[in-house]
Short mmCIF file of C-alpha atoms in Angstrom, two decimals:
data_model
loop_
_atom_site.label_atom_id
_atom_site.label_comp_id
_atom_site.label_asym_id
_atom_site.label_seq_id
_atom_site.Cartn_x
_atom_site.Cartn_y
_atom_site.Cartn_z
CA MET A 220 62.24 262.19 165.08
CA VAL A 221 64.56 259.29 164.31
CA PRO A 222 65.77 259.43 160.68
CA LYS A 223 65.92 256.23 158.65
CA GLY A 224 69.24 254.43 158.92
CA SER A 225 70.52 256.66 161.73
CA ILE A 226 71.91 255.77 165.13
CA TYR A 227 69.95 257.93 167.52
CA GLY A 228 71.36 258.46 170.99
CA PHE A 229 68.55 259.05 173.45
CA LEU A 230 70.13 260.76 176.40
CA GLY A 231 69.04 261.89 179.79
CA PRO A 232 69.91 261.46 183.44
CA ASN A 233 68.42 258.59 185.43
CA GLY A 234 64.70 259.15 185.88
CA ALA A 235 64.47 261.59 182.95
CA GLY A 236 61.88 259.52 181.12
CA LYS A 237 63.96 257.54 178.64
CA THR A 238 62.61 254.09 179.46
CA THR A 239 59.08 255.47 179.76
CA THR A 240 59.37 256.96 176.26
CA LEU A 241 60.73 253.74 174.80
CA ARG A 242 58.01 251.71 176.52
CA LEU A 243 55.41 254.08 175.06
CA ILE A 244 56.87 253.57 171.59
CA LEU A 245 56.54 249.79 172.03
CA GLY A 246 53.01 250.00 173.43
CA LEU A 247 54.08 248.68 176.83
CA LEU A 248 52.62 251.75 178.48
CA LYS A 249 49.25 253.28 177.79
CA ARG A 250 49.75 256.88 176.69
CA GLN A 251 47.63 259.51 178.38
CA THR A 252 47.82 262.28 175.79
CA GLY A 253 49.36 262.98 172.40
CA SER A 254 50.12 260.50 169.68
CA ILE A 255 52.99 258.25 168.68
CA ASN A 256 53.99 257.76 165.08
CA VAL A 257 56.40 255.03 164.07
CA PHE A 258 57.42 254.60 160.41
CA ASN A 259 55.23 257.67 159.79
CA VAL A 260 52.03 255.89 160.87
CA PRO A 261 50.11 256.10 164.17
CA PHE A 262 51.10 253.35 166.59
CA ASP A 263 47.65 252.54 167.98
CA GLU A 264 46.11 251.71 164.61
CA ASN A 265 49.19 249.90 163.29
CA ARG A 266 50.58 248.22 166.40
CA ILE A 267 51.16 244.76 164.90
CA GLU A 268 52.66 246.01 161.61
CA ILE A 269 54.99 248.34 163.53
CA LEU A 270 56.09 245.70 166.03
CA ASN A 271 56.71 243.32 163.15
CA GLN A 272 59.44 245.69 161.91
CA THR A 273 60.81 246.60 165.33
CA GLY A 274 63.33 244.86 167.55
CA SER A 275 63.80 245.87 171.15
CA LEU A 276 65.83 245.36 174.26
CA ILE A 277 64.32 247.24 177.17
CA GLU A 278 66.44 247.36 180.33
CA SER A 279 67.72 243.86 181.15
CA PRO A 280 67.37 241.22 178.42
CA SER A 281 64.28 239.00 178.50
CA LEU A 282 65.74 235.52 178.42
CA TYR A 283 64.15 232.24 179.46
CA SER A 284 66.87 231.02 181.78
CA HIS A 285 65.91 227.34 181.45
CA LEU A 286 66.38 227.45 177.67
CA THR A 287 69.53 227.60 175.54
CA ALA A 288 70.39 230.59 173.33
CA TYR A 289 69.08 228.71 170.29
CA GLU A 290 65.82 227.80 172.06
CA ASN A 291 65.34 231.38 173.25
CA LEU A 292 65.59 232.56 169.67
CA ASN A 293 63.36 229.76 168.46
CA VAL A 294 60.60 230.93 170.83
CA LEU A 295 60.51 234.24 168.94
CA ARG A 296 61.24 232.77 165.51
CA LYS A 297 57.90 230.96 165.72
CA ILE A 298 56.13 234.29 166.12
CA TYR A 299 58.10 236.22 163.52
CA GLN A 300 57.91 233.26 161.16
CA CYS A 301 61.44 233.75 159.93
CA PRO A 302 63.55 230.88 158.56
CA GLU A 303 65.41 228.69 161.04
CA SER A 304 68.73 229.68 159.45
CA ARG A 305 68.15 233.19 160.79
CA ILE A 306 68.83 231.90 164.32
CA ASN A 307 72.38 230.86 163.40
CA ASP A 308 72.87 234.12 161.51
CA VAL A 309 72.08 236.30 164.51
CA LEU A 310 73.96 234.04 166.91
CA GLU A 311 77.01 234.36 164.71
CA LEU A 312 76.52 238.11 164.42
CA VAL A 313 76.65 238.55 168.20
CA GLY A 314 79.36 235.93 168.68
CA LEU A 315 77.29 233.34 170.51
CA SER A 316 77.25 230.55 167.96
CA ASN A 317 79.31 228.22 170.16
CA THR A 318 77.12 228.24 173.28
CA GLY A 319 75.57 224.86 172.41
CA LYS A 320 73.43 223.36 175.17
CA LYS A 321 74.43 225.87 177.81
CA LYS A 322 71.29 227.36 179.36
CA SER A 323 71.04 231.12 179.08
CA GLY A 324 70.66 231.41 182.88
CA LEU A 325 74.33 230.41 183.11
CA PHE A 326 75.52 233.09 180.68
CA SER A 327 77.69 236.03 181.80
CA LEU A 328 76.08 239.47 181.79
CA GLY A 329 77.82 240.37 178.53
CA MET A 330 76.60 237.17 176.86
CA LYS A 331 73.07 237.85 178.08
CA GLN A 332 73.19 241.35 176.63
CA ARG A 333 74.45 240.01 173.32
CA LEU A 334 71.72 237.37 173.25
CA GLY A 335 69.21 240.13 174.02
CA ILE A 336 70.50 242.02 170.99
CA ALA A 337 70.35 238.83 168.88
CA ILE A 338 66.68 238.45 169.88
CA ALA A 339 66.03 242.06 168.94
CA LEU A 340 67.66 241.49 165.54
CA LEU A 341 65.96 238.17 164.79
CA ASN A 342 63.14 239.61 162.69
CA ASN A 343 65.56 241.75 160.68
CA PRO A 344 63.93 244.94 161.97
CA ALA A 345 63.94 248.35 160.34
CA LEU A 346 64.09 249.91 163.80
CA LEU A 347 66.10 248.64 166.74
CA ILE A 348 65.29 250.05 170.19
CA LEU A 349 67.91 249.48 172.86
CA ASP A 350 67.47 250.77 176.36
CA GLU A 351 70.83 251.17 178.07
CA PRO A 352 72.24 248.00 176.50
CA THR A 353 75.65 248.47 178.08
CA ASN A 354 74.38 248.73 181.65
CA GLY A 355 76.55 246.71 183.98
CA LEU A 356 79.07 245.78 181.32
CA ASP A 357 82.83 246.13 181.78
CA PRO A 358 84.73 248.54 179.43
CA ASN A 359 85.56 245.68 177.09
CA GLY A 360 81.93 244.62 176.94
CA ILE A 361 80.85 248.21 176.23
CA LEU A 362 83.36 248.40 173.39
CA GLU A 363 82.16 245.07 171.97
CA ILE A 364 78.52 246.19 171.96
CA ARG A 365 79.44 249.54 170.41
CA GLU A 366 81.37 247.87 167.59
CA LEU A 367 78.56 245.38 167.06
CA LEU A 368 75.95 248.13 166.73
CA LYS A 369 78.15 250.12 164.35
CA ARG A 370 78.55 247.02 162.19
CA ILE A 371 74.82 246.22 162.20
CA ASN A 372 73.97 249.79 161.23
CA ALA A 373 76.59 249.89 158.50
CA GLU A 374 75.73 246.48 157.05
CA SER A 375 71.94 246.49 157.28
CA GLY A 376 71.06 250.17 157.50
CA ILE A 377 68.85 249.52 160.52
CA ALA A 378 67.86 252.66 162.43
CA ILE A 379 69.00 252.24 166.01
CA VAL A 380 67.65 254.13 169.00
CA ILE A 381 69.98 253.68 171.92
CA SER A 382 69.32 255.23 175.29
CA SER A 383 71.97 256.09 177.80
CA HIS A 384 72.59 258.44 180.69
CA LEU A 385 76.21 258.95 179.60
CA LEU A 386 76.92 261.02 176.52
CA SER A 387 80.57 259.98 176.54
CA GLU A 388 79.48 256.35 176.23
CA ILE A 389 77.56 256.76 172.98
CA GLU A 390 79.27 259.86 171.56
CA LYS A 391 81.45 257.68 169.33
CA LEU A 392 78.48 255.69 168.07
CA VAL A 393 75.57 257.96 167.28
CA SER A 394 74.75 260.17 164.31
CA HIS A 395 71.77 261.88 165.98
CA VAL A 396 71.04 262.89 169.53
CA GLY A 397 67.95 263.56 171.58
CA ILE A 398 68.30 264.87 175.13
CA ILE A 399 65.45 264.45 177.58
CA ASN A 400 65.00 265.60 181.14
CA ASN A 401 61.95 265.54 183.38
CA GLY A 402 59.92 264.15 180.50
CA ALA A 403 60.71 267.07 178.13
CA MET A 404 62.99 267.04 175.09
CA LEU A 405 65.76 269.60 175.56
CA PHE A 406 67.66 269.02 172.36
CA GLN A 407 67.10 267.06 169.22
CA GLY A 408 69.32 267.02 166.16
CA THR A 409 72.46 265.65 164.64
CA LEU A 410 75.61 265.10 166.61
CA SER A 411 77.23 267.87 164.55
CA ASP A 412 74.46 270.27 165.70
CA LEU A 413 75.37 269.41 169.24
CA LYS A 414 79.05 269.86 168.47
CA ARG A 415 78.27 273.26 166.99
CA GLN A 416 76.68 274.16 170.29
CA LYS A 417 79.85 272.97 171.90
CA LEU A 418 81.89 275.33 169.76
CA GLN A 419 79.57 278.19 170.62
CA ALA A 420 79.84 277.39 174.27
CA SER A 421 83.63 277.27 174.11
CA GLY A 422 85.79 280.34 174.40
CA VAL A 423 89.18 281.81 175.30
CA LEU A 424 90.07 283.24 178.66
CA PHE A 425 92.33 286.34 178.89
CA LYS A 426 93.80 287.31 182.24
CA THR A 427 95.02 290.90 182.14
CA ASN A 428 95.99 293.62 184.63
CA ASP A 429 92.81 295.60 183.73
CA ALA A 430 89.80 293.58 182.64
CA ILE A 431 87.45 296.55 182.15
CA ARG A 432 89.84 298.51 179.91
CA SER A 433 90.64 295.32 177.99
CA GLN A 434 86.93 294.79 177.39
CA MET A 435 86.58 298.32 176.04
CA ILE A 436 89.54 297.90 173.69
CA LEU A 437 88.15 294.65 172.31
CA LYS A 438 84.69 296.16 171.95
CA GLU A 439 86.19 298.96 169.85
CA ASN A 440 87.50 296.15 167.63
CA GLY A 441 84.01 294.65 167.35
CA ILE A 442 84.47 291.77 169.79
CA ASP A 443 81.89 291.08 172.51
CA THR A 444 83.36 289.77 175.71
CA GLN A 445 82.30 288.81 179.18
CA ILE A 446 84.07 289.47 182.46
CA SER A 447 84.26 286.62 184.91
CA ASP A 448 86.46 286.59 188.03
CA ASP A 449 88.53 289.55 186.73
CA SER A 450 89.16 287.62 183.54
CA LEU A 451 87.93 288.23 180.07
CA ILE A 452 86.08 285.56 178.16
CA ILE A 453 85.96 285.89 174.41
CA PRO A 454 84.41 283.57 171.79
CA ALA A 455 86.51 280.77 170.36
CA PHE A 456 88.67 282.13 167.51
CA GLU A 457 91.39 280.74 165.31
CA PRO A 458 94.86 280.87 166.99
CA LYS A 459 95.96 283.53 164.49
CA GLN A 460 93.16 285.87 165.57
CA ILE A 461 93.95 285.22 169.22
CA SER A 462 97.54 286.34 168.73
CA LEU A 463 96.33 289.46 166.89
CA LEU A 464 94.06 290.34 169.82
CA ASN A 465 96.93 289.75 172.22
CA ARG A 466 99.17 292.10 170.23
CA LYS A 467 96.40 294.75 170.13
CA LEU A 468 95.98 294.65 173.92
CA MET A 469 99.72 294.88 174.48
CA GLU A 470 100.01 297.83 172.06
CA ASP A 471 97.39 299.61 174.16
CA GLY A 472 99.44 299.07 177.30
CA ILE A 473 97.57 296.11 178.75
CA GLU A 474 99.61 293.43 180.47
CA VAL A 475 98.38 289.99 179.40
CA HIS A 476 99.16 287.41 182.09
CA GLU A 477 97.43 284.37 180.71
CA ILE A 478 95.59 283.13 177.60
CA SER A 479 93.87 279.76 177.95
CA PRO A 480 91.12 277.87 176.13
CA ILE A 481 87.79 277.18 177.86
CA ASN A 482 86.84 273.68 176.78
CA ASN A 483 83.19 272.84 177.16
CA ASP A 484 83.11 269.20 176.14
CA LEU A 485 79.93 267.49 175.04
CA GLU A 486 79.41 266.08 178.50
CA LYS A 487 79.45 269.63 179.91
CA ILE A 488 76.90 270.79 177.35
CA PHE A 489 74.74 267.81 178.15
CA MET A 490 75.01 268.60 181.86
CA ASN A 491 74.24 272.27 181.17
CA LEU A 492 71.17 271.32 179.18
CA VAL A 493 69.78 268.99 181.81
CA SER A 494 70.63 271.21 184.75
CA ASN A 495 68.98 274.25 183.16
CA MET B 664 42.74 228.60 162.35
CA ASN B 665 45.27 231.16 161.26
CA ILE B 666 48.76 229.69 160.82
CA SER B 667 50.27 232.37 163.03
CA VAL B 668 48.00 231.36 165.92
CA ILE B 669 49.54 227.90 165.71
CA ASN B 670 52.97 229.53 165.68
CA SER B 671 52.08 231.56 168.77
CA LEU B 672 50.98 228.35 170.47
CA GLN B 673 54.18 226.58 169.47
CA SER B 674 56.16 229.52 170.79
CA GLU B 675 54.38 229.34 174.15
CA LEU B 676 54.83 225.58 174.31
CA LEU B 677 58.56 225.98 173.70
CA LYS B 678 58.76 228.20 176.76
CA THR B 679 57.43 225.37 178.93
CA ARG B 680 60.17 222.97 177.82
CA ARG B 681 62.14 221.85 180.89
CA SER B 682 60.18 224.42 182.94
CA SER B 683 59.02 223.82 186.51
CA ALA B 684 55.40 223.70 185.30
CA SER B 685 56.26 220.92 182.90
CA TRP B 686 58.07 218.94 185.60
CA ILE B 687 55.16 219.30 188.01
CA ILE B 688 52.73 217.99 185.40
CA THR B 689 54.91 214.99 184.58
CA SER B 690 55.80 214.09 188.15
CA GLY B 691 52.27 214.79 189.39
CA ALA B 692 50.81 212.46 186.76
CA ALA B 693 53.36 209.76 187.58
CA LEU B 694 53.03 209.90 191.36
CA ILE B 695 49.75 208.02 191.83
CA PRO B 696 50.45 205.37 189.14
CA VAL B 697 53.82 204.66 190.80
CA ILE B 698 52.10 204.23 194.18
CA MET B 699 49.41 202.09 192.53
CA LEU B 700 52.04 199.99 190.77
CA ILE B 701 53.89 199.28 194.03
CA ASN B 702 50.55 198.47 195.64
CA GLN B 703 49.55 196.17 192.76
CA LEU B 704 52.91 194.39 192.86
CA ILE B 705 52.48 193.68 196.59
CA ILE B 706 48.84 192.58 196.24
CA SER B 707 49.50 190.47 193.13
CA ALA B 708 52.30 188.62 194.94
CA LYS B 709 49.80 187.62 197.64
CA ASP B 710 46.72 187.18 195.45
CA PRO B 711 47.53 186.45 191.80
CA LEU B 712 43.85 186.33 190.87
CA GLN B 713 42.90 189.74 192.19
CA ASN B 714 42.89 191.32 188.72
CA ALA B 715 40.66 188.56 187.39
CA ALA B 716 37.64 189.92 189.29
CA SER B 717 35.10 191.83 187.24
CA GLY B 718 35.11 195.64 187.50
CA TYR B 719 38.87 195.60 188.14
CA TRP B 720 39.63 198.58 185.90
CA VAL B 721 36.93 200.77 187.42
CA ARG B 722 38.08 199.88 190.94
CA LEU B 723 41.65 200.73 189.99
CA PHE B 724 40.55 204.03 188.46
CA LEU B 725 38.54 205.04 191.54
CA LYS B 726 41.35 204.01 193.86
CA SER B 727 43.76 206.19 191.90
CA TRP B 728 41.40 209.14 191.86
CA GLU B 729 40.65 208.84 195.59
CA MET B 730 43.96 210.46 196.38
CA MET B 731 44.05 212.57 193.27
CA SER B 732 40.66 214.24 193.60
CA PHE B 733 40.89 215.49 197.19
CA PHE B 734 44.16 217.29 197.14
CA LEU B 735 46.73 216.33 194.53
CA LEU B 736 44.97 217.43 191.35
CA PRO B 737 43.68 220.80 192.68
CA MET B 738 47.12 221.51 194.16
CA GLY B 739 48.84 220.43 190.96
CA ILE B 740 46.67 222.80 188.94
CA VAL B 741 47.36 225.64 191.35
CA LEU B 742 51.12 225.11 191.04
CA ALA B 743 51.30 224.40 187.30
CA THR B 744 49.02 227.30 186.31
CA SER B 745 50.88 229.73 188.54
CA LEU B 746 54.21 228.58 187.15
CA ILE B 747 53.11 229.15 183.54
CA ALA B 748 52.67 232.90 184.07
CA GLN B 749 55.68 232.87 186.36
CA ILE B 750 57.87 231.89 183.38
CA GLU B 751 57.39 235.46 182.10
CA PHE B 752 57.74 237.21 185.46
CA LYS B 753 60.76 235.19 186.58
CA ASN B 754 62.63 235.83 183.35
CA ASN B 755 61.56 239.45 183.10
CA ALA B 756 60.07 238.51 179.74
CA TRP B 757 56.58 240.03 179.74
CA LYS B 758 57.96 243.13 178.00
CA GLN B 759 59.42 240.95 175.26
CA THR B 760 56.25 238.87 174.83
CA LEU B 761 54.04 241.94 174.74
CA SER B 762 56.18 243.76 172.21
CA THR B 763 55.96 240.93 169.68
CA PRO B 764 53.54 241.43 166.77
CA GLN B 765 50.62 239.62 168.39
CA SER B 766 47.41 241.04 169.74
CA LEU B 767 46.96 241.03 173.51
CA THR B 768 43.92 238.82 173.01
CA ARG B 769 46.04 236.22 171.31
CA VAL B 770 48.73 236.35 173.99
CA PHE B 771 46.06 235.82 176.67
CA PHE B 772 44.24 232.94 175.02
CA VAL B 773 47.36 231.19 173.76
CA LYS B 774 48.74 231.16 177.31
CA LEU B 775 45.46 229.76 178.55
CA SER B 776 45.55 227.13 175.81
CA VAL B 777 49.00 226.06 176.94
CA ILE B 778 47.58 225.36 180.39
CA PHE B 779 44.83 223.27 178.77
CA LEU B 780 47.42 221.35 176.79
CA LEU B 781 49.44 220.72 179.94
CA ALA B 782 46.28 219.53 181.68
CA LEU B 783 45.59 217.24 178.73
CA ARG B 784 49.12 215.88 179.01
CA PHE B 785 48.51 215.25 182.69
CA PHE B 786 45.34 213.25 182.03
CA ILE B 787 46.99 211.21 179.27
CA LEU B 788 50.05 210.41 181.41
CA LEU B 789 47.91 209.58 184.44
CA ASN B 790 45.70 207.15 182.53
CA ALA B 791 48.66 205.58 180.79
CA GLY B 792 50.23 205.18 184.23
CA ILE B 793 47.10 203.56 185.66
CA PHE B 794 47.04 201.18 182.69
CA LEU B 795 50.68 200.25 183.23
CA ALA B 796 50.12 199.80 186.98
CA ALA B 797 47.51 197.17 186.10
CA VAL B 798 49.52 195.42 183.39
CA ILE B 799 53.07 195.43 184.79
CA PRO B 800 52.36 192.90 187.62
CA SER B 801 51.42 190.31 184.96
CA ILE B 802 54.77 190.92 183.27
CA VAL B 803 56.71 190.75 186.54
CA TYR B 804 54.98 187.64 187.98
CA GLU B 805 54.44 184.60 185.79
CA LYS B 806 51.46 183.39 187.83
CA VAL B 807 49.62 186.71 187.46
CA ASN B 808 47.51 187.06 184.32
CA SER B 809 46.57 190.28 182.56
CA PRO B 810 43.27 191.80 183.75
CA VAL B 811 40.36 189.72 182.49
CA ASP B 812 38.10 192.69 181.73
CA SER B 813 38.92 194.66 178.63
CA PHE B 814 40.10 198.21 179.24
CA PRO B 815 36.95 200.38 179.49
CA VAL B 816 38.10 203.19 177.22
CA PHE B 817 34.78 205.00 177.07
CA THR B 818 34.21 204.89 180.86
CA TYR B 819 37.71 206.26 181.43
CA LEU B 820 37.27 208.98 178.79
CA LYS B 821 33.93 210.05 180.24
CA ALA B 822 35.22 210.20 183.81
CA ASN B 823 38.37 212.04 182.75
CA PHE B 824 36.34 214.56 180.78
CA LYS B 825 34.16 215.22 183.84
CA PHE B 826 37.22 215.77 186.02
CA PHE B 827 38.68 218.08 183.39
CA ILE B 828 35.50 220.18 183.41
CA ASP B 829 35.74 220.31 187.22
CA CYS B 830 39.26 221.73 186.89
CA LEU B 831 38.19 224.68 184.71
CA PRO B 832 37.29 227.21 187.44
CA ILE B 833 40.53 226.47 189.31
CA ILE B 834 42.51 226.98 186.09
CA ALA B 835 40.66 230.26 185.39
CA LEU B 836 41.13 231.73 188.86
CA GLN B 837 44.75 230.65 189.20
CA PHE B 838 45.49 232.01 185.73
CA PHE B 839 43.87 235.30 186.70
CA LEU B 840 45.92 235.54 189.90
CA SER B 841 49.19 234.51 188.31
CA LEU B 842 48.80 236.98 185.45
CA HIS B 843 48.21 239.90 187.74
CA PHE B 844 50.56 239.26 190.65
CA LYS B 845 54.27 239.20 190.02
CA ASN B 846 54.84 237.50 193.35
CA PHE B 847 54.44 233.78 192.80
CA MET B 848 53.60 233.26 196.47
CA ILE B 849 50.36 235.25 196.15
CA SER B 850 48.79 232.99 193.54
CA VAL B 851 50.12 229.82 195.15
CA GLY B 852 49.18 230.98 198.66
CA VAL B 853 45.65 231.93 197.64
CA GLY B 854 45.31 228.70 195.65
CA LEU B 855 46.53 226.54 198.52
CA GLY B 856 44.18 228.32 200.92
CA LEU B 857 41.24 227.72 198.59
CA VAL B 858 42.14 224.04 198.15
CA VAL B 859 42.18 223.58 201.93
CA ALA B 860 38.92 225.56 202.20
CA SER B 861 37.38 223.29 199.56
CA ILE B 862 37.72 220.33 201.93
CA PHE B 863 35.69 222.20 204.55
CA ALA B 864 33.20 223.26 201.87
CA LEU B 865 32.26 219.59 201.45
CA PHE B 866 30.57 219.72 204.83
CA TRP B 867 28.66 222.90 204.04
CA GLU B 868 25.12 222.87 202.68
CA TYR B 869 26.04 225.31 199.93
CA GLY B 870 29.48 223.89 199.33
CA TYR B 871 28.60 223.39 195.66
CA LEU B 872 29.01 227.15 195.24
CA PHE B 873 32.70 226.72 195.99
CA PRO B 874 34.37 225.77 192.69
CA TYR B 875 37.56 224.31 194.14
CA SER B 876 35.53 221.36 195.55
CA TYR B 877 34.05 220.19 192.25
CA ILE B 878 36.65 217.48 191.60
CA THR B 879 35.92 215.96 195.01
CA TYR B 880 32.13 216.30 194.57
CA ASP B 881 32.39 214.50 191.26
CA PHE B 882 34.51 211.74 192.72
CA MET B 883 32.07 211.25 195.61
CA ARG B 884 29.21 211.07 193.14
CA MET B 885 31.13 208.39 191.20
CA ILE B 886 31.58 206.23 194.30
CA GLY B 887 27.92 206.68 195.26
CA LYS B 888 28.50 208.99 198.22
CA ASP B 889 26.94 212.06 196.66
CA ARG B 890 27.05 215.12 198.93
CA ILE B 891 24.88 217.38 196.78
CA LYS B 892 21.40 217.15 195.30
CA ASP B 893 21.08 215.47 191.91
CA ALA B 894 19.45 218.59 190.47
CA ILE B 895 22.65 220.56 190.92
CA ASP B 896 24.80 220.26 187.85
CA ILE B 897 28.32 221.01 189.03
CA HIS B 898 29.67 220.70 185.49
CA LEU B 899 27.40 223.50 184.33
CA LEU B 900 28.41 225.57 187.36
CA SER B 901 32.03 224.80 186.61
CA VAL B 902 31.77 226.06 183.03
CA ALA B 903 29.83 229.15 184.19
CA TYR B 904 32.53 230.01 186.76
CA PHE B 905 35.22 229.43 184.16
CA VAL B 906 33.61 231.76 181.62
CA LEU B 907 32.94 234.45 184.21
CA ILE B 908 36.43 234.43 185.70
CA THR B 909 38.10 234.21 182.28
CA VAL B 910 36.15 237.19 180.94
CA CYS B 911 37.10 239.27 184.01
CA SER B 912 40.71 238.15 183.75
CA TYR B 913 40.84 239.03 180.04
CA ILE B 914 39.38 242.50 180.60
CA VAL B 915 41.88 243.26 183.36
CA PHE B 916 44.74 241.90 181.21
CA VAL B 917 44.04 243.98 178.11
CA SER B 918 43.17 247.16 179.99
CA LYS B 919 46.30 247.28 182.14
CA SER B 920 47.99 250.64 181.68
CA GLU B 921 51.46 249.27 182.30
CA LYS B 922 52.33 246.06 180.52
CA GLY B 923 55.46 244.01 181.03
#
């Protein structure tokens, strides 16, 4: 479920089924079972109306290399029947308004990606589907695309579905996340839901001279712990509570050798989800 | 006609701008007239009255089509038709075309229409070239007059229309192949093989069943060296083959499970 106006990160390792799902949504693959609803209506019965409000960039951009950026956009403008001024608008939006008569086949990879996004935006869609749009781009190019998408979403309120196999890459961009592996959805929700999972998966490690006795003491104080490699793992607490627990253990004669945070970042949670 | 169908057609035509298919059509249509022009310039220098003879235009037309009908036109169609679908494959653009708000039926028939329009362009350019090849010598040499006979528009139109009908099965089969095989060499290879085979088919009793030979059969009928019985209407056969192959091609196109 992609909420209106959201930026939805569609994540999964290579071969998880991201492109297949996106192709199904666009009708480029015949579905075998189930149904697909876009804008709350079934795709099969409303294919043309749905595609009229959808822009897409699946894998590498589809550009006619013998045509200029303007001509490439004009090819699609004829179909979408949008005003000619829209071509200059989207070219300006993606920073390609000065490419003139240069054929798109001579563009750099970053320029091609940006032209691909311009094509996807030409019909002023309500839904933008981008399949790994930063593939093959250098860090600067990735940053440029990210900023561009943020701006488009903020200015036009377009819902954006962006697939990636790297959570770190889109973490700063998305409001919602869906994680897929082996064709099954493992997680779906807001980025804050995922972050909550992160918090739950985080903890604090206590290294003491007697892990079993330490566990018993903490249990008496209502705290569930786990023992791993002679260390105690407790849920993430506020620093104040941690120091209270430390004092309690010391008062009961336990020597505390080390207290350190266990940081499960989003990438780790993502990896845990897909590897489970 | 719905306005958006015209827009779809315009969109497809834009894709052919400066494309290889477009170049092949233009250069293919210019090739024979250029040869004819050189030939006419040489002949006119020796015999300034040669274009004063009656039936000059028809002779010039048949001379031009002698080379065109056996190999050049069928090969040109094979290449141009294959290159039209190749525009999408080469640019990885099928997925974009098929995710635009158009029905698959429209995409199929608009693409086919573009091939027809390119063929039409070819015939117009070729005939204009033949006309110029006949007229230019009289501009170059003072002693050479313009052809005495008036330009037989209707005869040319009729003959061109017949040749166009003969092209239909080749267009249909090449379109079918080029839509379904990403590798350009398959459609061109099969097409080239069938063009060569069509020459051998001329010597076969049932050669009229082989649609790639129809242009040559028609030409031979025009010059009075008919190789098939009068009762056999190759134009009817040509249309029948075209319809049959196009229907099959359309069914395969729309029922593909993976598009783009």
